[in-house]
Amino acid sequence: MPSYRAPVEDVLFLLNDVLGFHRHDNLAGFADASPDVVEAVLSEGGKLAEELLAPLNLSGDHEGCTRHADGSVTTPKGFKAAYDAYSAGGWMGLSVPEEFGGQGLPQTLNTAIQEFASSANLALAMYPGLTQGAVAALLVHGSDEQKKTYLPKMVEGAWTGTMNLTEPHCGTDLGLLKTKAVPNGDGSYALTGTKIFISAGEHDLSENIVHLVIARIEGAPAGTKGISLFVVPKFLVNADGSVGERNGVSCGSIEHKMGIHGNSTCVMNYDGAKGWLVGEANRGLNAMFVMMNEARLAVGVQGLGQSEVAYQNAVAYAKDRLQGRALTGAKAPDKAADPIIVHADVRRTLMQIRAFNEAARALVLWTALQADIVHRSQDAKERQAADDHMGLMTPVVKGVLTDKGFDNAVAAQQMFGGHGYIEEWGMSQFVRDARIAMIYEGANGIQAMDLIGRKLPKDGGRAMMTFLGEVQTFIKDHDEDETLKAFTGPLQAALNDLQGATMWFMQNAMAKPDNAGAGATDYMHLLGLVALGYMWARIAKAAAAKKQAENGAAERMEAKLVTGRFFMERMLPETAVRLTRIKAGAETTMALPVEAF
Amino acid sequence: MPSYRAPVEDVLFLLNDVLGFHRHDNLAGFADASPDVVEAVLSEGGKLAEELLAPLNLSGDHEGCTRHADGSVTTPKGFKAAYDAYSAGGWMGLSVPEEFGGQGLPQTLNTAIQEFASSANLALAMYPGLTQGAVAALLVHGSDEQKKTYLPKMVEGAWTGTMNLTEPHCGTDLGLLKTKAVPNGDGSYALTGTKIFISAGEHDLSENIVHLVIARIEGAPAGTKGISLFVVPKFLVNADGSVGERNGVSCGSIEHKMGIHGNSTCVMNYDGAKGWLVGEANRGLNAMFVMMNEARLAVGVQGLGQSEVAYQNAVAYAKDRLQGRALTGAKAPDKAADPIIVHADVRRTLMQIRAFNEAARALVLWTALQADIVHRSQDAKERQAADDHMGLMTPVVKGVLTDKGFDNAVAAQQMFGGHGYIEEWGMSQFVRDARIAMIYEGANGIQAMDLIGRKLPKDGGRAMMTFLGEVQTFIKDHDEDETLKAFTGPLQAALNDLQGATMWFMQNAMAKPDNAGAGATDYMHLLGLVALGYMWARIAKAAAAKKQAENGAAERMEAKLVTGRFFMERMLPETAVRLTRIKAGAETTMALPVEAF
């Protein structure tokens, strides 16, 4: 059975030594997150993932969810108990304000825990994950009464949340949605329509399910300007806050999917279900976007999570499996063959995954820290800078980390040969589960279009200019540093490629927007590579210092420096081919008439 | 339900206009393959794939194989009838000599049919595919009596074949195998041991199953030099050729796999099963290699096959699915939204798959043609050149076509958004099925090591020098050709990268063999890119000529020229980053101690 160990030590290193987490003690909740508390939270969260969630991953995949004739859905054996323990531990509300029953700790910590949970059991982690997304949307856009009604119950885990956007004929293009909301005259609305692909839409983990649903109020404008957001509980809530009668929403069927079998993906039927407007009428997409940005970061973290757990299991296998001899002579002459980790092609694969994971984790935590600043800083300028960063990096974290996370799961599976292809080793599950993260919360092509079409040109390109400037300043500041030469040199080359691509779009995409579309995915990955390369440069700086300063850390820090050099030598240079493709433009891409396909 | 249309027209173009298939009429069997016959064979084979195999693909995946308590295995509904029709059509023996009941036609044609069958239904196509592999091995290494006993029955499809190599503790490193063969004193041997991952090991399609099994004769040397090949029929064969008593071989269980559910992957138990030596004692690996080379080409074709069928279905979806508006203004203003094929990022993805598929098909047919020359030419020099080509390109066809075939299936699935992740659309199956091709018949890392460790240095690098020379000559010969400038320029740059990498290995891998291992996979893909780029240059030459010469072909040929330019502009330049990685060498890759992982 696959195993998992939460990278607690690595998160602590990133927070303490690389990202300067504790410099932010002036932010609300950060003072409570003293080094001791942070370490305790991460250790406990790690233990939870390792001991409670991970053991149910393979069995949950095999068993899957079952829908019964009455529309109820049963989750796999053990999920309910694990979910209850997760809730009871207060994990759902880790970074939710204390007034709603949360602990008010930084979102950054919650993000680290999300990685652990996603690695250990993605299908199970999605139930609390979606609840956290719904909580985030209600916190920002819900009325005081809605907050009072729903949030405490959701934070304690008694009720879960969902997000209902997609319909059979519309996913990306929500302007096409058909679900109707008709005013009941008492302030509530009657919702009618069909939503598909609703994760955690129906299940047996909680006593109520709080659906956030987008729909069109009768008579509202067509397109995206007529979309409103509603809260639609599975069971109506009595005046005293208790669960009342069943609402007109039900699960019509569950999907048979490639992966995340333990999560129920439902077709949800709304038959005049009672719902209440969240935020303003016809401004539903804006409200939903709050939830979607949090969700997109969380999905990026899922990509990293699958990459990490697949890596760990590939390492274990590579140390154990005996096959062939090292090209440089037997390394285990007492055995029938050497463990396959001696082979350079195996080692290359492992290094590649590892070099991605460590930098991706840094990027995720850095971005989560910006989210905390956006929500908690008193300084408008600091908030704006953090918001710029979030806008720019959200599509990168979502798109790049899930694309590469999937690739890495595939590469880790490959280490196992035929054993990777059969289900009992669990590697197939990591691949199948990782696959969804490239699709949901906006398929990765949409992330790329969002980056290049919205985030990049926003405010005259301010966010990108700031990022380019920050990286350039880091390189200049460390120009004389011998240890960092192996990092700043390649980073400068990659940065030049990113600047070149950005410039090319400025000159060529205004008049011919397909030039942006044809290069969007390459640009997203190009920015991702530079961001990861920059993370490595910062990790290397911290590792070099810590290696000198601390006894006992030397080997671990040296390993980081080696892994970072691997990234710089072999992975970062991919920026060049990305730039070449971008500069090829859209002409050939768009040249064929549709009939030629 | 997914659909499939065999690319008959494209194969005909490649054979007739690009590869000069009919220039080989002097080879045995080629004179029979007149243009009319070739067209008829391909059309009929295409129809078979479209009408008989494809409709059973999704249902076969859902149902899978069932093992019963008595060890028998049932294949999915419809498989037996389809298999019977396949056999009755004479497809199994398409390129088998007529004396054994085959049609003696070129292997090249059989390879084209293999692509169609793999696209239509990989799990089903594997049953005849493995039989063809076993037939190939017996043709070369079997005794006259063995050929007489087994081949006619296998060619008519009454009996099927398998290949038994892997054991629980050894896959790649066959020297570790434990299955024992003890002489019975009557010329036969008693085989005892366990084989795993045996595709088509037990099923209900044929009246007998002919297992080719490697085992160690009692007292034989350890390692690969003590391996012998045996033929072990499921039912012993009576003197009159009829099926006799049951042999001591049985299916212990079937595996639960990520994909190819319609093919039974068996644990085979040999309990003193009666077997007969094929070829010389202790030379079993050599005999097996014959089968493995054919099988590796066939597996490369499977990668292409999945890429092609996934592409076709993605195109259909992209033309049909309405979502969003083109950046350049509405293309279907009468509809609620434009079909997604108008979006540049969607178009880029489709072009990328298509540009791979067409060149990969050319590479496959070119290589298959060399196989025909090796087996059928009277000219020793011509045979040697063809054999060199086969040796060099077999790992490339296997490794690159399956790696990219899988990537392409994933990219095609991505077009479908959430619909790609649920099983009913069939895109998930293409991904899951394509995944195995990267693993079996030697995992792709092994292909890369085979290329760089064996095929490249063989005969002083003669095969590679010939290939480099051929591509260089083509470029020089077409230097003045304006139409081909867009092809020869990028091809020269890629060729320089390949030469640079080859040179680098010559200078750096002898003393430090890990430098070869660390760069092996990149080198395999680098060679693959150049080979595909060369194919495109040759296709472009033929397309440009045909466009001028033939009325009615102009649009199709123009589409080829555009698709080829896309490959040259956006895909071929990847050679540069492959070269960078290779030149990074093994130092950083191998620097970490094993304990650091």
Short mmCIF file of N, CA and C in Angstrom, two decimals, chain A residues 2-8 50 115-116 119 305-319 350 353-354 357 361 412 416 427 430, chain B residues 597:
data_model
loop_
_atom_site.label_atom_id
_atom_site.label_comp_id
_atom_site.label_asym_id
_atom_site.label_seq_id
_atom_site.Cartn_x
_atom_site.Cartn_y
_atom_site.Cartn_z
N PRO A 2 0.48 2.25 -0.75
CA PRO A 2 1.29 3.47 -0.77
C PRO A 2 1.35 4.12 0.61
N SER A 3 2.40 4.88 0.84
CA SER A 3 2.54 5.54 2.14
C SER A 3 2.71 7.04 1.91
N TYR A 4 2.63 7.79 3.00
CA TYR A 4 2.77 9.24 2.90
C TYR A 4 3.35 9.82 4.18
N ARG A 5 4.29 10.72 4.03
CA ARG A 5 4.84 11.46 5.17
C ARG A 5 4.75 12.95 4.84
N ALA A 6 4.06 13.68 5.67
CA ALA A 6 3.87 15.12 5.42
C ALA A 6 5.21 15.85 5.52
N PRO A 7 5.52 16.72 4.57
CA PRO A 7 6.81 17.44 4.56
C PRO A 7 6.81 18.63 5.53
N VAL A 8 6.58 18.34 6.78
CA VAL A 8 6.46 19.39 7.80
C VAL A 8 7.75 20.20 7.91
N GLU A 50 -1.32 11.75 7.65
CA GLU A 50 -0.60 10.47 7.55
C GLU A 50 -1.41 9.31 8.14
N GLU A 115 -2.18 21.04 1.47
CA GLU A 115 -1.27 20.18 0.71
C GLU A 115 -1.19 18.80 1.35
N PHE A 116 -1.03 18.75 2.65
CA PHE A 116 -0.91 17.45 3.32
C PHE A 116 -2.17 16.60 3.06
N SER A 119 -2.42 15.36 -0.56
CA SER A 119 -1.50 14.24 -0.80
C SER A 119 -2.06 12.95 -0.23
N GLY A 305 0.30 18.36 -4.31
CA GLY A 305 0.07 17.26 -3.37
C GLY A 305 0.21 15.89 -4.02
N GLN A 306 -0.35 15.73 -5.21
CA GLN A 306 -0.25 14.44 -5.90
C GLN A 306 1.18 14.20 -6.37
N SER A 307 1.84 15.26 -6.79
CA SER A 307 3.24 15.13 -7.21
C SER A 307 4.10 14.67 -6.04
N GLU A 308 3.85 15.23 -4.86
CA GLU A 308 4.64 14.90 -3.67
C GLU A 308 4.43 13.45 -3.24
N VAL A 309 3.19 13.04 -3.13
CA VAL A 309 2.95 11.67 -2.64
C VAL A 309 3.42 10.65 -3.67
N ALA A 310 3.26 10.96 -4.95
CA ALA A 310 3.74 10.04 -5.99
C ALA A 310 5.27 9.95 -5.92
N TYR A 311 5.91 11.09 -5.70
CA TYR A 311 7.37 11.11 -5.56
C TYR A 311 7.83 10.23 -4.39
N GLN A 312 7.20 10.42 -3.25
CA GLN A 312 7.61 9.67 -2.06
C GLN A 312 7.53 8.16 -2.30
N ASN A 313 6.48 7.74 -2.96
CA ASN A 313 6.31 6.31 -3.19
C ASN A 313 7.27 5.80 -4.27
N ALA A 314 7.58 6.65 -5.24
CA ALA A 314 8.56 6.26 -6.25
C ALA A 314 9.95 6.12 -5.63
N VAL A 315 10.27 7.01 -4.71
CA VAL A 315 11.57 6.92 -4.02
C VAL A 315 11.65 5.59 -3.26
N ALA A 316 10.60 5.29 -2.52
CA ALA A 316 10.61 4.05 -1.73
C ALA A 316 10.79 2.84 -2.64
N TYR A 317 10.09 2.86 -3.76
CA TYR A 317 10.20 1.73 -4.69
C TYR A 317 11.59 1.65 -5.30
N ALA A 318 12.12 2.80 -5.67
CA ALA A 318 13.44 2.84 -6.33
C ALA A 318 14.56 2.38 -5.41
N LYS A 319 14.36 2.56 -4.11
CA LYS A 319 15.37 2.08 -3.15
C LYS A 319 15.23 0.58 -2.90
N LEU A 350 13.58 11.17 -10.57
CA LEU A 350 13.30 11.54 -9.17
C LEU A 350 13.72 12.98 -8.90
N ILE A 353 11.21 15.52 -10.30
CA ILE A 353 9.98 15.69 -9.52
C ILE A 353 10.27 16.48 -8.26
N ARG A 354 11.34 16.08 -7.60
CA ARG A 354 11.72 16.72 -6.35
C ARG A 354 12.04 18.21 -6.54
N ASN A 357 8.78 19.94 -6.87
CA ASN A 357 7.96 19.98 -5.65
C ASN A 357 8.43 21.05 -4.66
N ARG A 361 6.20 24.25 -3.72
CA ARG A 361 5.72 24.47 -2.35
C ARG A 361 6.04 25.90 -1.90
N ALA A 412 6.39 9.27 -11.89
CA ALA A 412 6.59 8.43 -10.70
C ALA A 412 6.00 7.05 -10.92
N PHE A 416 7.66 2.30 -11.61
CA PHE A 416 7.18 1.00 -11.14
C PHE A 416 7.03 -0.03 -12.26
N MET A 427 -0.21 3.71 -7.59
CA MET A 427 0.37 4.76 -8.43
C MET A 427 -0.62 5.20 -9.52
N PHE A 430 -2.86 7.87 -8.12
CA PHE A 430 -2.29 9.22 -8.06
C PHE A 430 -2.43 9.91 -9.42
N PHE B 597 17.33 10.93 -0.35
CA PHE B 597 16.02 10.84 -1.00
C PHE B 597 14.97 10.39 0.02
#
